[in-house]
PDB file of N, CA and C in Angstrom:
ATOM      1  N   UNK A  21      22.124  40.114  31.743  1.00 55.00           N
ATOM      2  CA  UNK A  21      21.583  38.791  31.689  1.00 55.00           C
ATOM      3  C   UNK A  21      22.646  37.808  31.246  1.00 55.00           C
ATOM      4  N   UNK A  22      22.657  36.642  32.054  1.00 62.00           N
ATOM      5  CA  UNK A  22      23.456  35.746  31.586  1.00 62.00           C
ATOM      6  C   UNK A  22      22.801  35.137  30.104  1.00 62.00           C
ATOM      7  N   UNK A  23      23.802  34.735  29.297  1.00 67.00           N
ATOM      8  CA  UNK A  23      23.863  33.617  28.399  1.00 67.00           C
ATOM      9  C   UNK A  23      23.273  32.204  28.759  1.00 67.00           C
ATOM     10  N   UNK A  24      21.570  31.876  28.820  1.00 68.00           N
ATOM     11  CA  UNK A  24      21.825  30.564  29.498  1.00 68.00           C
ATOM     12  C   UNK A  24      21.396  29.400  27.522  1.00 68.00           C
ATOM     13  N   UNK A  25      22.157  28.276  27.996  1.00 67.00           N
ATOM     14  CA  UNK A  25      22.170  27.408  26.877  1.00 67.00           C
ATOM     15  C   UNK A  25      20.340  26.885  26.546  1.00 67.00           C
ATOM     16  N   UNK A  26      20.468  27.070  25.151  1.00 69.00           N
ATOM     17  CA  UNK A  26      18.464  26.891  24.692  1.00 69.00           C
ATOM     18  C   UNK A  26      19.176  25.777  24.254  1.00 69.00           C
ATOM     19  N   UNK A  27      18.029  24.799  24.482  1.00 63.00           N
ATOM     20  CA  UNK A  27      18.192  23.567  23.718  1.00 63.00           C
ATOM     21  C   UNK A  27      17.927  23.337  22.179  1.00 63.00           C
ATOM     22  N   UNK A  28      18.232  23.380  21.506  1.00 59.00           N
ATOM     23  CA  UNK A  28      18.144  23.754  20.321  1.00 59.00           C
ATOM     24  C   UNK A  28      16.915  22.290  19.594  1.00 59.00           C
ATOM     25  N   UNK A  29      15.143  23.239  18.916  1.00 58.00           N
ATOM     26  CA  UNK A  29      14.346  22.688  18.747  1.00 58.00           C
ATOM     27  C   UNK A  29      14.660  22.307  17.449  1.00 58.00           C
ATOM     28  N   UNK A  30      14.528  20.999  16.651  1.00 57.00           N
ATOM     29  CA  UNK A  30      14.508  20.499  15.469  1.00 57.00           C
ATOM     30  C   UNK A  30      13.496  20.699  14.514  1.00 57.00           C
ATOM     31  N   UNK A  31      13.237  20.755  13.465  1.00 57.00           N
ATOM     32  CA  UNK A  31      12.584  20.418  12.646  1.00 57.00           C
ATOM     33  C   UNK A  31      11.685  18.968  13.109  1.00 57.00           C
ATOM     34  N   UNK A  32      12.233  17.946  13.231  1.00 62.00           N
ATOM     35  CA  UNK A  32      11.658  16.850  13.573  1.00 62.00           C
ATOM     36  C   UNK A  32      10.570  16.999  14.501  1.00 62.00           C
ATOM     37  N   UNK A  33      11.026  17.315  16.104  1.00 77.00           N
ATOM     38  CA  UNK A  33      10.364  17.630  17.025  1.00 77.00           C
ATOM     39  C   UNK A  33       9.287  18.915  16.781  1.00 77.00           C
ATOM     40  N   UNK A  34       9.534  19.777  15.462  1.00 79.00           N
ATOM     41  CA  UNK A  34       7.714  20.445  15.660  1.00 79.00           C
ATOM     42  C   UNK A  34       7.235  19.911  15.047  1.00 79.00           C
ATOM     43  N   UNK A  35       7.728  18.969  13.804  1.00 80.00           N
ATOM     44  CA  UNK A  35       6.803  18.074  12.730  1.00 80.00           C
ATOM     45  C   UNK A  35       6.230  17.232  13.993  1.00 80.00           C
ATOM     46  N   UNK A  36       6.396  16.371  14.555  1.00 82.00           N
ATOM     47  CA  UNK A  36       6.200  15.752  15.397  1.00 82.00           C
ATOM     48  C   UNK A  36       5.167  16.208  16.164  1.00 82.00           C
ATOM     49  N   UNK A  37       4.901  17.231  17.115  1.00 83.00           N
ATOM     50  CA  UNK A  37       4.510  18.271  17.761  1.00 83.00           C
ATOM     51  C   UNK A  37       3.091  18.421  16.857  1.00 83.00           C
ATOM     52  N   UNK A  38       3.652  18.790  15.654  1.00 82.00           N
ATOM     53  CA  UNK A  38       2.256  19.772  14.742  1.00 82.00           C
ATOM     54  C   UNK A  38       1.231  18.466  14.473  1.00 82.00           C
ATOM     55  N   UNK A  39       2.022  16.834  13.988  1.00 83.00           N
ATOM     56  CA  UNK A  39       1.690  16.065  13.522  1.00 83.00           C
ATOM     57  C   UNK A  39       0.355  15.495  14.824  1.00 83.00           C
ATOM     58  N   UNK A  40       0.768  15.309  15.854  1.00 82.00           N
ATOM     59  CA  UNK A  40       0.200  14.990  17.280  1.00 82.00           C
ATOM     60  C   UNK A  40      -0.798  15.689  17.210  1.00 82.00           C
ATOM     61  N   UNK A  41      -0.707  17.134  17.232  1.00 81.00           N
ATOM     62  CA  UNK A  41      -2.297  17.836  17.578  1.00 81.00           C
ATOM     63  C   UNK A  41      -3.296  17.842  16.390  1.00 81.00           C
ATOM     64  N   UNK A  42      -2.466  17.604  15.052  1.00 81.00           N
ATOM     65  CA  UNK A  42      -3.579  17.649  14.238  1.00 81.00           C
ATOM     66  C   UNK A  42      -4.427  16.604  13.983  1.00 81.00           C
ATOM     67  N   UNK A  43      -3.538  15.134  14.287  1.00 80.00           N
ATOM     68  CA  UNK A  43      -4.448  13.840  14.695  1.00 80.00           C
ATOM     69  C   UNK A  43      -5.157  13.822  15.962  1.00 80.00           C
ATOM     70  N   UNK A  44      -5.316  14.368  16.940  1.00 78.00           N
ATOM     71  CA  UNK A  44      -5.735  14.395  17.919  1.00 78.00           C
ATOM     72  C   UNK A  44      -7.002  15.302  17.872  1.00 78.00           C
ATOM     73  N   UNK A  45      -7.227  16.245  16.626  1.00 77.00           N
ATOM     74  CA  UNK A  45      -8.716  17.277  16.315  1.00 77.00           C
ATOM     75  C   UNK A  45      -9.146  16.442  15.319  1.00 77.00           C
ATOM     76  N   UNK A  46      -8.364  15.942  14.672  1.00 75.00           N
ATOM     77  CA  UNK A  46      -8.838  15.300  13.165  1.00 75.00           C
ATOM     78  C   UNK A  46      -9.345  13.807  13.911  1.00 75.00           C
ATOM     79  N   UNK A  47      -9.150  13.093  14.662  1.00 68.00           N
ATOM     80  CA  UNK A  47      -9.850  12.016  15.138  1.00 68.00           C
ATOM     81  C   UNK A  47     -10.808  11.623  14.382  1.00 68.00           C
ATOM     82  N   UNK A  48     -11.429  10.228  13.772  1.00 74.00           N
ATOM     83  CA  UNK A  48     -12.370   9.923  13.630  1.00 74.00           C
ATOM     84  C   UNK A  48     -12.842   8.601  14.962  1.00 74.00           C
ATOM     85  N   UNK A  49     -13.832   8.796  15.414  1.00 74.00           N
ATOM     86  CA  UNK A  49     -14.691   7.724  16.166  1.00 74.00           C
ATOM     87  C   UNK A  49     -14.571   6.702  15.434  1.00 74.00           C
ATOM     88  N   UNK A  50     -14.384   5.273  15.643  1.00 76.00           N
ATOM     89  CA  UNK A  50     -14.404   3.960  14.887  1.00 76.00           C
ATOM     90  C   UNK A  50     -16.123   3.974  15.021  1.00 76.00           C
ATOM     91  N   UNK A  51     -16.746   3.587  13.886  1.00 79.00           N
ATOM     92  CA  UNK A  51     -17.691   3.044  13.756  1.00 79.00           C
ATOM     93  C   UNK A  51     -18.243   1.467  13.874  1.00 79.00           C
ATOM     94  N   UNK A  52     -18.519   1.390  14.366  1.00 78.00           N
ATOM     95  CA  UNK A  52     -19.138  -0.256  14.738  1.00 78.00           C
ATOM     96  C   UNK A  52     -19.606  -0.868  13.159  1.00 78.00           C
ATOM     97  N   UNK A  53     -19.480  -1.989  12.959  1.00 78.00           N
ATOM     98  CA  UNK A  53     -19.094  -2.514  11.527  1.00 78.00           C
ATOM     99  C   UNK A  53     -20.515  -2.565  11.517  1.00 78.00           C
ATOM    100  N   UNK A  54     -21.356  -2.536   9.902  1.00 78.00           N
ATOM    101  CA  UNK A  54     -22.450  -2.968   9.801  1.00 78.00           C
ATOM    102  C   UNK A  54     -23.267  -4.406   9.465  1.00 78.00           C
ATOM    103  N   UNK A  55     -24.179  -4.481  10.612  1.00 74.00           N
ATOM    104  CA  UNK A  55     -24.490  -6.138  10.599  1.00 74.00           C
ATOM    105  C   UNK A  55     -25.219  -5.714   9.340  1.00 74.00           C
ATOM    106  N   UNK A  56     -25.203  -7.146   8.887  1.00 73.00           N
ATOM    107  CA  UNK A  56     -25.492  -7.767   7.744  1.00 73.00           C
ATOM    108  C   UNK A  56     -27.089  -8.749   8.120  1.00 73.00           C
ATOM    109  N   UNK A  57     -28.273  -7.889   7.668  1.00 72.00           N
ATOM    110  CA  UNK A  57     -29.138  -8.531   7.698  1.00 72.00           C
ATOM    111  C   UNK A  57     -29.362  -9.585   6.916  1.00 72.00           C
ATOM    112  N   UNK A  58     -30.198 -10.362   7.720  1.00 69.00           N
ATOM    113  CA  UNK A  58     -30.201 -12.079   6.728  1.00 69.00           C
ATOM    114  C   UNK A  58     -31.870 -12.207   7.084  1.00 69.00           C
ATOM    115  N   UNK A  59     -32.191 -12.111   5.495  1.00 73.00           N
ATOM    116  CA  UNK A  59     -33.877 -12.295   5.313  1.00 73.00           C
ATOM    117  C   UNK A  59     -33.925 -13.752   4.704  1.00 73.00           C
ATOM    118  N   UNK A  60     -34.711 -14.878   5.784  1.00 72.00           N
ATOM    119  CA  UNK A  60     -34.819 -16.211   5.658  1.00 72.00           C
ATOM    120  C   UNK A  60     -35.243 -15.995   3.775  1.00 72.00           C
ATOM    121  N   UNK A  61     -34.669 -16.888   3.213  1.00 75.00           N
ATOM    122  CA  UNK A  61     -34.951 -17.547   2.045  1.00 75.00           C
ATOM    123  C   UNK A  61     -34.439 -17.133   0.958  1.00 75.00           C
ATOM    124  N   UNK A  62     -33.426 -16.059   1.190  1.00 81.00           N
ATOM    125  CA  UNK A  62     -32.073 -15.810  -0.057  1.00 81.00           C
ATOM    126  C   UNK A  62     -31.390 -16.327   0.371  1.00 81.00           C
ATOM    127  N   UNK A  63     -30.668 -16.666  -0.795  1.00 83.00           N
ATOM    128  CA  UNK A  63     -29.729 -17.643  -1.133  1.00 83.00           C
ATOM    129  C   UNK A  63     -28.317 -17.174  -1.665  1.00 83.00           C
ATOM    130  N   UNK A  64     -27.212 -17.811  -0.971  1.00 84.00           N
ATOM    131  CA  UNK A  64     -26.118 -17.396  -1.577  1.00 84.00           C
ATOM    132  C   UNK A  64     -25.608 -17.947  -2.297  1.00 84.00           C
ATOM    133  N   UNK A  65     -25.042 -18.131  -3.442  1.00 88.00           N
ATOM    134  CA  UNK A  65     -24.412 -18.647  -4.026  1.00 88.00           C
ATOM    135  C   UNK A  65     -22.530 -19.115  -3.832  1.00 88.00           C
ATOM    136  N   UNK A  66     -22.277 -20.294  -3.559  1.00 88.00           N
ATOM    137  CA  UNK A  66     -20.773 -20.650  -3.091  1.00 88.00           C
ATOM    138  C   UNK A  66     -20.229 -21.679  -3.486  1.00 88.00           C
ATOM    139  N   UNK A  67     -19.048 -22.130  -3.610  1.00 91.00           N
ATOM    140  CA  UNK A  67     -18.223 -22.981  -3.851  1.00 91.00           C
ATOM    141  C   UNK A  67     -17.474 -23.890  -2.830  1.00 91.00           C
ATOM    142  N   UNK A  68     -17.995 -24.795  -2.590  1.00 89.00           N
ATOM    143  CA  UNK A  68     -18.217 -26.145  -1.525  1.00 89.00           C
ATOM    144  C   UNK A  68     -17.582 -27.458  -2.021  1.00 89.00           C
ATOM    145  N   UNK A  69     -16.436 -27.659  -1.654  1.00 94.00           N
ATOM    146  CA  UNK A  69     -15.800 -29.126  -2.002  1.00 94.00           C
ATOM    147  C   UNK A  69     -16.227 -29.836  -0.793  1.00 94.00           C
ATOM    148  N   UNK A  70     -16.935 -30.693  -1.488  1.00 93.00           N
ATOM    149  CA  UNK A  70     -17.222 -31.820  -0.345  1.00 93.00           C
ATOM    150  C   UNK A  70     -16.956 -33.055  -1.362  1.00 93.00           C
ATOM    151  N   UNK A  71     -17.111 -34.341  -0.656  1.00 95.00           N
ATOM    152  CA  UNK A  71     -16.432 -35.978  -0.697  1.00 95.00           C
ATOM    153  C   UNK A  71     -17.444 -36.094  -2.465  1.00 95.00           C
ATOM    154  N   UNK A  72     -16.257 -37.058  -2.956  1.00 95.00           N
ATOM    155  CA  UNK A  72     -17.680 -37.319  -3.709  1.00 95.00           C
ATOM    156  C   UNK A  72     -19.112 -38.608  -3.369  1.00 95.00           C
ATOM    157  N   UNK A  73     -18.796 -39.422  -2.379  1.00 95.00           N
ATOM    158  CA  UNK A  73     -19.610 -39.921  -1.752  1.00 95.00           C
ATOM    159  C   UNK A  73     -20.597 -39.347  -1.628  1.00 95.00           C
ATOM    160  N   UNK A  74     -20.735 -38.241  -0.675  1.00 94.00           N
ATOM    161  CA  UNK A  74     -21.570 -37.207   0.005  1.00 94.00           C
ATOM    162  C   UNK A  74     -22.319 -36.616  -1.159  1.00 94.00           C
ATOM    163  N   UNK A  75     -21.697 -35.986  -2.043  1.00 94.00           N
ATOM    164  CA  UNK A  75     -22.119 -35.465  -3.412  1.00 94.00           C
ATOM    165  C   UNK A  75     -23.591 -36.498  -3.973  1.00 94.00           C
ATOM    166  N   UNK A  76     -22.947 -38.027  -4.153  1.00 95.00           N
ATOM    167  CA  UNK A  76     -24.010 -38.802  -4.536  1.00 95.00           C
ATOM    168  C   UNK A  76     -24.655 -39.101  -3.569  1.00 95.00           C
ATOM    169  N   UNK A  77     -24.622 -39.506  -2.346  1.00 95.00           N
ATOM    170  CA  UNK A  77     -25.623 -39.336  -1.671  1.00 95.00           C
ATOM    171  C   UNK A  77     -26.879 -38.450  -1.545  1.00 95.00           C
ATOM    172  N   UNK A  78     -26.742 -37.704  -1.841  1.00 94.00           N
ATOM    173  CA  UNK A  78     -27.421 -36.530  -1.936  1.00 94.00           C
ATOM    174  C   UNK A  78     -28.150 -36.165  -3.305  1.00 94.00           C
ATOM    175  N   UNK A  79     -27.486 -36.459  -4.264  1.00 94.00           N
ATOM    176  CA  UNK A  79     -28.241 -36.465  -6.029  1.00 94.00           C
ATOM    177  C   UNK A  79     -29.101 -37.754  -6.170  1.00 94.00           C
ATOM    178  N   UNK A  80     -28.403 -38.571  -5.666  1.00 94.00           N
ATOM    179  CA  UNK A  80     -29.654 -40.090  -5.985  1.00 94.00           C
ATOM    180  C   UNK A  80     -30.375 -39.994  -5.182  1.00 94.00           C
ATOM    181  N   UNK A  81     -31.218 -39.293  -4.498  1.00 92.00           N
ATOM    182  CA  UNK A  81     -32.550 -38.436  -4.305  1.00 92.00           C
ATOM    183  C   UNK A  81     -33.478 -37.947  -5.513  1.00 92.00           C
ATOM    184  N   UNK A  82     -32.618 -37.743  -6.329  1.00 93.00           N
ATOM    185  CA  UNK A  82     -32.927 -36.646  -7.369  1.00 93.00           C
ATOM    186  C   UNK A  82     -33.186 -35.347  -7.231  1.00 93.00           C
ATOM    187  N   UNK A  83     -33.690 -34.535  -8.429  1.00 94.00           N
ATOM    188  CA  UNK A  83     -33.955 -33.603  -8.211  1.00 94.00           C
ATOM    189  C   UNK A  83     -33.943 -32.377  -6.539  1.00 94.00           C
ATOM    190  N   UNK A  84     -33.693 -31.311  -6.258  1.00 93.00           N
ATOM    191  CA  UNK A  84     -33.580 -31.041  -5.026  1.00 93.00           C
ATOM    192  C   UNK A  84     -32.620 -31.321  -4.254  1.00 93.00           C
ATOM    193  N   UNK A  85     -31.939 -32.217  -4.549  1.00 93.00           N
ATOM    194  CA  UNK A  85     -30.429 -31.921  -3.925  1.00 93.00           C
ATOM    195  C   UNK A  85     -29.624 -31.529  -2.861  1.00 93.00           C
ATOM    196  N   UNK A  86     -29.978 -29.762  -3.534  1.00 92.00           N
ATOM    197  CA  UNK A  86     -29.255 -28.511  -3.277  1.00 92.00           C
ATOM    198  C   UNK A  86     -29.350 -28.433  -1.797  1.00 92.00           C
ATOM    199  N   UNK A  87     -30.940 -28.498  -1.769  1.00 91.00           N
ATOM    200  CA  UNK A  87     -32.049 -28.124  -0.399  1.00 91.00           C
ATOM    201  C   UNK A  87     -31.819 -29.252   0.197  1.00 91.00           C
ATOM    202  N   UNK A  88     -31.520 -30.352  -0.063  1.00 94.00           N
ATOM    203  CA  UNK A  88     -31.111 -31.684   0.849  1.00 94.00           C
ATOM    204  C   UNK A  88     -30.285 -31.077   1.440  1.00 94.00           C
ATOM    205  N   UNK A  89     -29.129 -30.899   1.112  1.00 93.00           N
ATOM    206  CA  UNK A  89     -27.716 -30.645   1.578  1.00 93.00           C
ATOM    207  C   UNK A  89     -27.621 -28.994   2.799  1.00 93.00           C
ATOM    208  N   UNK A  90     -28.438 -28.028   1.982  1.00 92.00           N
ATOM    209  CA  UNK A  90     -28.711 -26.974   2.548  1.00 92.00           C
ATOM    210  C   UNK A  90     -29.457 -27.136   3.522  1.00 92.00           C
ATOM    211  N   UNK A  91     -30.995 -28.477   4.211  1.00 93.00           N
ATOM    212  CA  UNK A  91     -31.533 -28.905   5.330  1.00 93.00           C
ATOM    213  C   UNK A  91     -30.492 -29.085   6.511  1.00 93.00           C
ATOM    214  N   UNK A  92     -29.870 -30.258   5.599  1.00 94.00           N
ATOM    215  CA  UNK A  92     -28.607 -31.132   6.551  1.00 94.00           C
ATOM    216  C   UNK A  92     -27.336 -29.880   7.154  1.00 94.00           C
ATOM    217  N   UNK A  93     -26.771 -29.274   6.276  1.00 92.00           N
ATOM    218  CA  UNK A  93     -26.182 -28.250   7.220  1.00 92.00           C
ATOM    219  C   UNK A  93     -26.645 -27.524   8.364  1.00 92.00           C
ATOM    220  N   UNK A  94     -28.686 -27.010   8.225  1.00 91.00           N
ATOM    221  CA  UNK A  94     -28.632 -26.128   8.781  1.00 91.00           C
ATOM    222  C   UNK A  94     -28.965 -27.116  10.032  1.00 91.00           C
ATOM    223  N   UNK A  95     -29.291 -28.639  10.050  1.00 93.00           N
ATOM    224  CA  UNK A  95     -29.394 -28.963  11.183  1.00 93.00           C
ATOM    225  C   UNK A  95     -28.268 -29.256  11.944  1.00 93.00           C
ATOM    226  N   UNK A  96     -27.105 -29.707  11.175  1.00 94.00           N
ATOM    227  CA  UNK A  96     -25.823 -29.577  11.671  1.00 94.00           C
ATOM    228  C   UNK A  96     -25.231 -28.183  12.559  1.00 94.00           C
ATOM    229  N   UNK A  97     -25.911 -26.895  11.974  1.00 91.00           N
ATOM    230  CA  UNK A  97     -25.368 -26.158  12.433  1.00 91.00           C
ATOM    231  C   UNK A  97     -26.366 -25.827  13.663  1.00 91.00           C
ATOM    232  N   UNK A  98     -27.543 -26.409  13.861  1.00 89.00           N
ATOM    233  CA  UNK A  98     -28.182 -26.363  14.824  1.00 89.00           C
ATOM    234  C   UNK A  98     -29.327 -25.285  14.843  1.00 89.00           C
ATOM    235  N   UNK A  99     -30.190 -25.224  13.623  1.00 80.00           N
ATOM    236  CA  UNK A  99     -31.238 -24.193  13.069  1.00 80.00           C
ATOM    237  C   UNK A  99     -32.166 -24.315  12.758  1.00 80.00           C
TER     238      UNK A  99
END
């Protein structure tokens, strides 16, 4: 038999090799993110810089305010 030349395998190339098939069994499926149910009439609590114009507009109403401002968005946002 002749002498024919082996290409000589690295370390790298079976890390490589071993690394490939074991991500490829180990796979996880992406899961679809979970919606976030929204039950009308909780409330979040947030931090909102708005004008101070707007601010008094909205207090010299008095009392209720909050729900002024929280109406006016949601018709702004079209709700």
């Amino acid at each position: 038999m002749a002498d024919q030349p082996r290409r000589p395998r690295t370390l790298g190339d079976a890390r490589s090799e071993a690394e490939a098939a074991f991500k490829k069994v180990t796979a996880k499926v992406a899961e679809a993110p979970v919606k976030k149910n929204v039950t009308p009439g909780i409330k979040e609590q947030v931090s909102l810089r708005i004008d101070q114009d707007v601010l008094e507009h909205f207090q010299s109403g008095g009392p209720g305010w909050q729900d002024r401002i929280n109406d006016a968005l949601r018709k702004a946002a079209g709700k």
